[in-house]
């Protein structure tokens, strides 16, 4: 089938990261540093992306500020005509570096928030002093005048801080906040028992978001990814497989979504071997779940099949062991009840330790 051009590309510049978040969605086995794409290759990929119709480039990681050539990469992306968004924890950014990025044409910054108190943020990020550094970076971002999105990743340990996170977005002058309940992909899957929100927390978060959207209409946009384990219908993951976006990993693999490497049935092309447009239109990984032909019962005859495209393929793989299955979040899935029971069991394990991204032995008690 012919796919329209993707709107956005996520460039995972590196898997290196000073933080050790237990909710990290990057793969458990990460590519080595010495296999990262170099400046020249990324610059070519940015031009190929723009030529095929991509409009927005999200520079992500790991921590993209860990790349010494970040400013050069932003310059290359702007020269290619892409709108550039830096997705960062803030750690590794100085005022001088931010000013250089501004001169290079960086359009937007998305700052992650691990918690809205220093204790919580430093505990979840596994990085002492990280919150204070982030607040300093937020001040520089405001001073330089970058449009800002705050990205709050929420789970059982920090969901009670959601109202404060929204206040912080207002105080920082952010235009948007993403309230993203943790998704269990990659490393995060190891922490389902430590991070799974309770049903009550999930419901309360939805109410808080609804009220804040009304109160802040016209001032702050709130994007919301609910705790889908407790929902009745799945999210339209990635806007539909192979419809709107693609990801390029630090070593050049082109993925339909950031967790696609968890699906063993898929093979991925590399930007070193083929043009990006060829991979997008003809790559096996993109065509496997594009459209609706791959669907099984009950999706195949469902009137929502072009609304949610059967939900998340990676979640079907992780929970059911079959990436072509209906997302078990869906009430019509034969696995829905099991999933909800599992979610209730996980969310009751209050003594579960956090398993940090880089140090399996590092554990911690919940912070207040
Ligand atoms: Fe969506 Fe499939 Fe559930 Fe229908 S059966 S609502 S298409 S996930
Ligand atoms: Fe891969 Fe949802 S994260 S399809």
Coordinates of C-alpha atoms and ligand atoms in Angstrom, one line a residue:
X1 CA 0.0 0.0 0.0
X2 CA 1.1 3.6 -0.5
X3 CA 1.6 5.4 2.7
X4 CA 1.5 9.2 3.1
X5 CA 4.7 10.9 4.2
X6 CA 5.4 10.8 7.9
X7 CA 4.9 14.1 9.8
X8 CA 7.6 13.6 12.4
X9 CA 10.9 11.8 12.9
X10 CA 12.3 11.0 16.3
X11 CA 16.1 10.9 16.1
X12 CA 17.5 9.0 19.1
X13 CA 20.9 10.5 18.9
X14 CA 22.4 8.4 21.7
X15 CA 21.5 6.0 24.4
X16 CA 23.9 7.6 26.8
X17 CA 22.1 9.3 29.7
X18 CA 23.2 10.7 33.1
X19 CA 19.8 9.6 34.6
X20 CA 18.8 6.0 35.4
X21 CA 15.0 6.3 35.3
X22 CA 13.3 2.9 36.1
X23 CA 10.6 3.8 33.6
X24 CA 13.0 4.1 30.6
X25 CA 11.4 2.8 27.5
X26 CA 14.7 2.2 25.7
X27 CA 15.6 -1.4 25.0
X28 CA 17.1 -3.5 27.8
X29 CA 20.0 -4.3 25.5
X30 CA 21.2 -0.9 24.1
X31 CA 23.5 -0.2 21.2
X32 CA 27.2 0.5 22.1
X33 CA 28.4 4.1 22.1
X34 CA 31.0 3.4 19.3
X35 CA 28.2 2.4 17.0
X36 CA 26.4 5.8 17.1
X37 CA 25.8 7.5 13.8
X38 CA 28.3 10.3 13.1
X39 CA 27.4 14.0 12.4
X40 CA 27.6 13.6 8.7
X41 CA 25.3 10.6 8.5
X42 CA 22.7 12.2 10.8
X43 CA 22.9 15.3 8.6
X44 CA 22.2 13.2 5.5
X45 CA 19.3 11.5 7.2
X46 CA 17.8 14.9 8.2
X47 CA 17.9 16.0 4.5
X48 CA 16.4 12.7 3.4
X49 CA 13.6 13.2 6.0
X50 CA 12.8 16.7 4.8
X51 CA 12.9 15.6 1.2
X52 CA 10.3 12.9 1.8
X53 CA 7.9 15.4 3.6
X54 CA 8.9 15.1 7.3
X55 CA 8.1 18.5 9.0
X56 CA 9.1 18.0 12.6
X57 CA 12.3 16.5 14.0
X58 CA 12.5 15.4 17.7
X59 CA 16.0 15.1 19.0
X60 CA 16.0 12.6 21.7
X61 CA 17.9 9.8 23.4
X62 CA 19.0 8.8 26.1
X63 CA 20.1 12.4 26.7
X64 CA 20.8 14.2 23.4
X65 CA 22.9 16.7 25.2
X66 CA 25.4 13.9 25.7
X67 CA 26.3 14.4 22.0
X68 CA 29.1 16.9 21.7
X69 CA 27.9 17.7 18.2
X70 CA 24.4 18.6 19.2
X71 CA 24.6 22.2 18.0
X72 CA 26.0 21.0 14.6
X73 CA 23.1 18.6 14.3
X74 CA 20.6 21.3 15.0
X75 CA 22.2 23.5 12.4
X76 CA 22.0 20.6 9.9
X77 CA 18.4 20.0 10.7
X78 CA 17.5 23.6 10.3
X79 CA 19.4 23.8 7.0
X80 CA 17.3 20.9 5.8
X81 CA 14.2 22.9 6.7
X82 CA 13.0 20.8 9.7
X83 CA 11.3 22.2 12.8
X84 CA 13.5 21.1 15.6
X85 CA 12.5 20.0 19.1
X86 CA 15.0 19.0 21.8
X87 CA 13.7 16.4 24.2
X88 CA 16.0 16.6 27.2
X89 CA 16.3 16.1 31.0
X90 CA 18.3 19.3 31.0
X91 CA 21.3 17.6 32.6
X92 CA 24.4 18.5 30.5
X93 CA 23.0 21.8 29.2
X94 CA 24.6 25.1 30.2
X95 CA 23.4 28.6 29.5
X96 CA 26.1 29.0 26.9
X97 CA 25.2 25.7 25.2
X98 CA 21.5 26.7 25.1
X99 CA 22.5 30.1 23.6
X100 CA 24.5 28.2 20.9
X101 CA 21.5 26.0 20.2
X102 CA 19.3 29.1 19.9
X103 CA 21.7 30.6 17.4
X104 CA 21.7 27.3 15.5
X105 CA 18.0 27.7 15.1
X106 CA 16.5 25.3 17.7
X107 CA 12.8 25.8 17.7
X108 CA 11.5 24.2 20.8
X109 CA 12.5 22.5 24.0
X110 CA 10.7 19.6 25.8
X111 CA 12.0 19.2 29.4
X112 CA 11.3 16.0 31.3
X113 CA 10.2 16.0 34.9
X114 CA 10.8 13.0 37.0
X115 CA 9.0 14.5 40.0
X116 CA 7.9 17.9 41.3
X117 CA 9.9 17.8 44.5
X118 CA 13.7 17.5 44.6
X119 CA 13.4 14.3 46.7
X120 CA 11.1 12.6 44.2
X121 CA 12.8 13.8 41.1
X122 CA 16.3 12.9 42.3
X123 CA 15.1 9.5 43.6
X124 CA 13.3 8.6 40.4
X125 CA 16.1 9.9 38.1
X126 CA 18.7 8.2 40.3
X127 CA 20.7 11.5 40.1
X128 CA 21.3 13.6 43.2
X129 CA 21.0 17.3 42.5
X130 CA 19.2 16.6 39.2
X131 CA 16.1 18.6 40.1
X132 CA 18.1 21.7 41.1
X133 CA 20.0 21.5 37.8
X134 CA 16.7 21.1 35.9
X135 CA 15.2 24.2 37.5
X136 CA 18.2 26.2 36.6
X137 CA 17.9 25.0 33.0
X138 CA 14.2 25.8 32.9
X139 CA 15.1 29.4 34.0
X140 CA 17.7 29.7 31.1
X141 CA 15.1 28.3 28.6
X142 CA 12.6 31.0 29.7
X143 CA 15.3 33.7 29.6
X144 CA 16.3 32.8 26.0
X145 CA 12.7 32.5 25.0
X146 CA 12.4 28.9 23.7
X147 CA 8.8 27.7 23.5
X148 CA 8.7 25.0 26.3
X149 CA 6.8 21.8 26.8
X150 CA 7.1 20.1 30.2
X151 CA 6.9 16.3 30.0
X152 CA 5.8 14.7 33.3
X153 CA 6.1 10.9 33.4
X154 CA 3.7 9.7 36.1
X155 CA 3.4 6.4 37.9
X156 CA 2.3 5.1 41.3
X157 CA 5.1 6.7 43.2
X158 CA 4.6 10.3 41.9
X159 CA 1.0 10.6 40.6
X160 CA 0.1 12.5 43.8
X161 CA 2.4 15.2 42.5
X162 CA 0.4 15.8 39.3
X163 CA -1.3 19.1 40.5
X164 CA 2.1 20.5 41.4
X165 CA 3.5 19.5 38.0
X166 CA 0.8 21.4 36.3
X167 CA 1.5 24.4 38.5
X168 CA 5.1 24.2 37.6
X169 CA 4.3 24.3 33.9
X170 CA 2.3 27.5 34.5
X171 CA 5.1 29.0 36.6
X172 CA 7.7 28.2 33.9
X173 CA 5.6 29.8 31.2
X174 CA 5.3 26.5 29.3
X175 CA 2.9 26.4 26.4
X176 CA 2.2 22.7 26.9
X177 CA 2.5 19.9 29.4
X178 CA 2.5 16.2 28.5
X179 CA 1.0 14.3 31.4
X180 CA 2.2 10.8 30.4
X181 CA 1.4 7.9 32.6
X182 CA 4.2 5.4 32.3
X183 CA 4.1 2.9 29.4
X184 CA 5.6 -0.5 30.1
X185 CA 8.0 -1.0 27.2
X186 CA 11.7 -1.8 27.3
X187 CA 13.4 -1.4 30.7
X188 CA 10.1 -0.2 32.2
X189 CA 8.7 -3.6 32.0
X190 CA 11.0 -4.7 34.8
X191 CA 9.3 -2.1 37.0
X192 CA 5.6 -2.9 36.5
X193 CA 5.2 -3.9 40.1
X194 CA 7.0 -0.8 41.4
X195 CA 5.4 1.7 39.1
X196 CA 1.9 0.5 38.2
X197 CA -0.7 3.1 39.2
X198 CA -3.7 2.0 41.2
X199 CA -7.1 2.2 39.6
X200 CA -8.0 5.0 42.0
X201 CA -4.9 7.0 41.1
X202 CA -5.6 6.6 37.4
X203 CA -9.2 7.8 37.8
X204 CA -8.1 10.7 40.0
X205 CA -5.5 11.8 37.4
X206 CA -8.1 11.9 34.7
X207 CA -10.3 14.1 36.9
X208 CA -7.4 16.4 37.7
X209 CA -6.5 16.7 34.0
X210 CA -10.2 17.5 33.0
X211 CA -10.4 20.2 35.7
X212 CA -7.0 21.7 34.7
X213 CA -7.9 21.8 31.0
X214 CA -11.0 23.8 31.8
X215 CA -9.2 26.2 34.2
X216 CA -6.2 26.7 31.9
X217 CA -8.0 26.9 28.5
X218 CA -6.1 29.2 26.2
X219 CA -3.1 29.4 28.5
X220 CA -1.7 25.8 28.8
X221 CA -2.3 22.8 26.5
X222 CA -2.4 19.5 28.4
X223 CA -1.7 16.4 26.5
X224 CA -2.7 13.3 28.5
X225 CA -1.6 9.7 28.1
X226 CA -3.8 7.8 30.7
X227 CA -2.9 4.6 32.5
X228 CA -4.2 2.4 29.8
X229 CA -4.0 -0.9 31.9
X230 CA -7.1 0.5 33.7
X231 CA -9.0 1.6 30.5
X232 CA -11.5 -0.1 28.3
X233 CA -10.2 0.8 24.9
X234 CA -6.6 1.1 23.7
X235 CA -4.8 4.2 22.5
X236 CA -4.1 4.7 18.8
X237 CA -0.4 4.0 19.3
X238 CA 1.9 6.1 17.1
X239 CA -1.2 7.5 15.4
X240 CA -1.4 4.1 13.7
X241 CA 1.6 2.0 12.7
X242 CA 3.5 3.5 9.8
X243 CA 1.1 6.4 9.3
X244 CA 2.6 9.5 11.0
X245 CA 6.1 9.0 12.4
X246 CA 9.3 7.0 12.4
X247 CA 12.2 6.6 14.8
X248 CA 15.9 6.3 14.0
X249 CA 18.0 4.6 16.7
X250 CA 21.5 5.7 17.7
X251 CA 23.0 3.1 15.4
X252 CA 20.8 3.8 12.4
X253 CA 17.9 1.3 12.6
X254 CA 14.6 2.7 11.3
X255 CA 11.7 1.7 13.6
X256 CA 7.9 2.3 13.3
X257 CA 7.8 3.0 17.0
X258 CA 10.4 3.4 19.8
X259 CA 9.7 -0.1 21.2
X260 CA 9.4 -2.0 17.9
X261 CA 12.6 -3.9 18.7
X262 CA 10.7 -5.9 21.3
X263 CA 8.9 -7.6 18.5
X264 CA 11.1 -10.5 17.4
X265 CA 9.1 -11.2 14.2
X266 CA 10.3 -7.8 12.7
X267 CA 13.5 -7.0 10.8
X268 CA 14.6 -3.5 10.5
X269 CA 16.5 -1.6 7.8
X270 CA 19.4 0.8 8.5
X271 CA 19.9 4.3 7.2
X272 CA 23.4 3.3 6.3
X273 CA 22.1 0.8 3.7
X274 CA 19.0 2.3 2.1
X275 CA 17.3 5.7 1.6
X276 CA 14.9 6.7 4.3
X277 CA 12.0 7.1 1.9
X278 CA 12.6 3.5 0.6
X279 CA 12.6 2.2 4.1
X280 CA 9.4 4.1 5.0
X281 CA 7.4 3.0 1.9
X282 CA 8.8 -0.5 1.3
X283 CA 10.5 -1.6 4.6
X284 CA 9.1 -4.9 5.9
X285 CA 8.9 -3.6 9.5
X286 CA 6.6 -0.7 8.3
X287 CA 4.4 -2.8 6.1
X288 CA 3.8 -5.7 8.6
X289 CA 1.2 -3.8 10.7
X290 CA 0.3 -0.9 8.3
X291 CA -3.4 -0.6 7.6
X292 CA -5.8 -3.3 8.8
X293 CA -5.1 -6.4 6.7
X294 CA -2.9 -8.0 9.4
X295 CA -5.7 -7.9 12.0
X296 CA -7.2 -10.9 13.7
X297 CA -10.5 -11.4 15.6
X298 CA -12.0 -9.3 17.2
X299 CA -10.3 -6.2 15.5
X300 CA -11.0 -7.4 11.9
X301 CA -14.7 -6.9 12.2
X302 CA -14.7 -4.1 14.7
X303 CA -16.1 -0.6 13.8
X304 CA -13.3 1.0 15.7
X305 CA -10.5 -0.6 13.7
X306 CA -9.6 2.6 11.8
X307 CA -10.0 4.6 15.0
X308 CA -7.4 2.8 17.2
X309 CA -5.8 0.4 14.7
X310 CA -6.0 -2.4 17.2
X311 CA -4.0 -0.5 19.8
X312 CA -0.4 -1.0 20.6
X313 CA 1.5 -3.8 18.8
X314 CA 4.3 -3.7 21.4
X315 CA 1.8 -4.0 24.3
X316 CA 0.2 -7.0 22.5
X317 CA 3.7 -8.6 22.2
X318 CA 4.6 -7.8 25.9
X319 CA 1.4 -9.0 27.5
X320 CA 0.0 -11.6 25.1
X321 CA 3.2 -12.7 23.3
X322 CA 1.6 -12.1 19.9
X323 CA 2.1 -8.8 18.2
X324 CA -0.9 -9.3 15.8
X325 CA -3.3 -9.8 18.8
X326 CA -5.8 -7.2 19.8
X327 CA -4.2 -4.9 22.4
X328 CA -5.2 -6.5 25.7
X329 CA -6.3 -3.1 27.0
X330 CA -9.4 -3.5 24.8
X331 CA -12.5 -4.7 26.5
X332 CA -13.1 -7.0 23.5
X333 CA -9.8 -8.8 23.9
X334 CA -9.9 -12.3 25.5
X335 CA -6.9 -11.1 27.6
X336 CA -8.6 -8.0 28.9
X337 CA -9.7 -9.4 32.3
X338 CA -6.3 -11.0 32.9
X339 CA -4.6 -7.7 32.2
X340 CA -6.8 -5.8 34.6
X341 CA -6.3 -8.4 37.3
X342 CA -2.5 -8.2 36.7
X343 CA -2.6 -4.4 36.9
X344 CA -4.4 -4.6 40.2
X345 CA -1.9 -7.1 41.6
X346 CA 1.1 -5.1 40.4
X347 CA -0.3 -1.8 41.8
X348 CA -0.7 -3.4 45.2
X349 CA 3.0 -4.3 45.6
X350 CA 4.0 -1.3 47.7
X351 CA 7.2 -2.9 48.8
X352 CA 8.5 -3.5 45.2
X353 CA 12.0 -1.9 44.8
X354 CA 12.8 0.3 41.8
X355 CA 15.2 -1.3 39.4
X356 CA 17.2 1.5 38.0
X357 CA 18.2 1.7 34.3
X358 CA 21.9 1.4 34.7
X359 CA 22.4 -0.3 38.1
X360 CA 20.3 -3.4 38.8
X361 CA 21.5 -3.5 42.4
X362 CA 20.6 0.1 43.2
X363 CA 17.2 0.1 45.0
X364 CA 15.3 2.7 46.9
X365 CA 12.3 3.2 49.2
X366 CA 9.4 5.3 48.0
X367 CA 10.0 9.1 48.4
X368 CA 7.3 11.4 49.9
Ligands
LIG1 FE1 -9.8 -1.4 18.7 FE2 -9.5 -4.0 18.1 FE3 -10.7 -3.3 20.4 FE4 -12.0 -2.9 18.1 S1 -11.4 -4.9 18.9 S2 -11.8 -1.5 19.8 S3 -10.3 -2.3 16.7 S4 -8.5 -2.9 19.7
LIG2 FE1 5.1 0.1 19.6 FE2 2.8 1.0 20.6 S1 4.9 1.2 21.4 S2 3.2 0.1 18.7

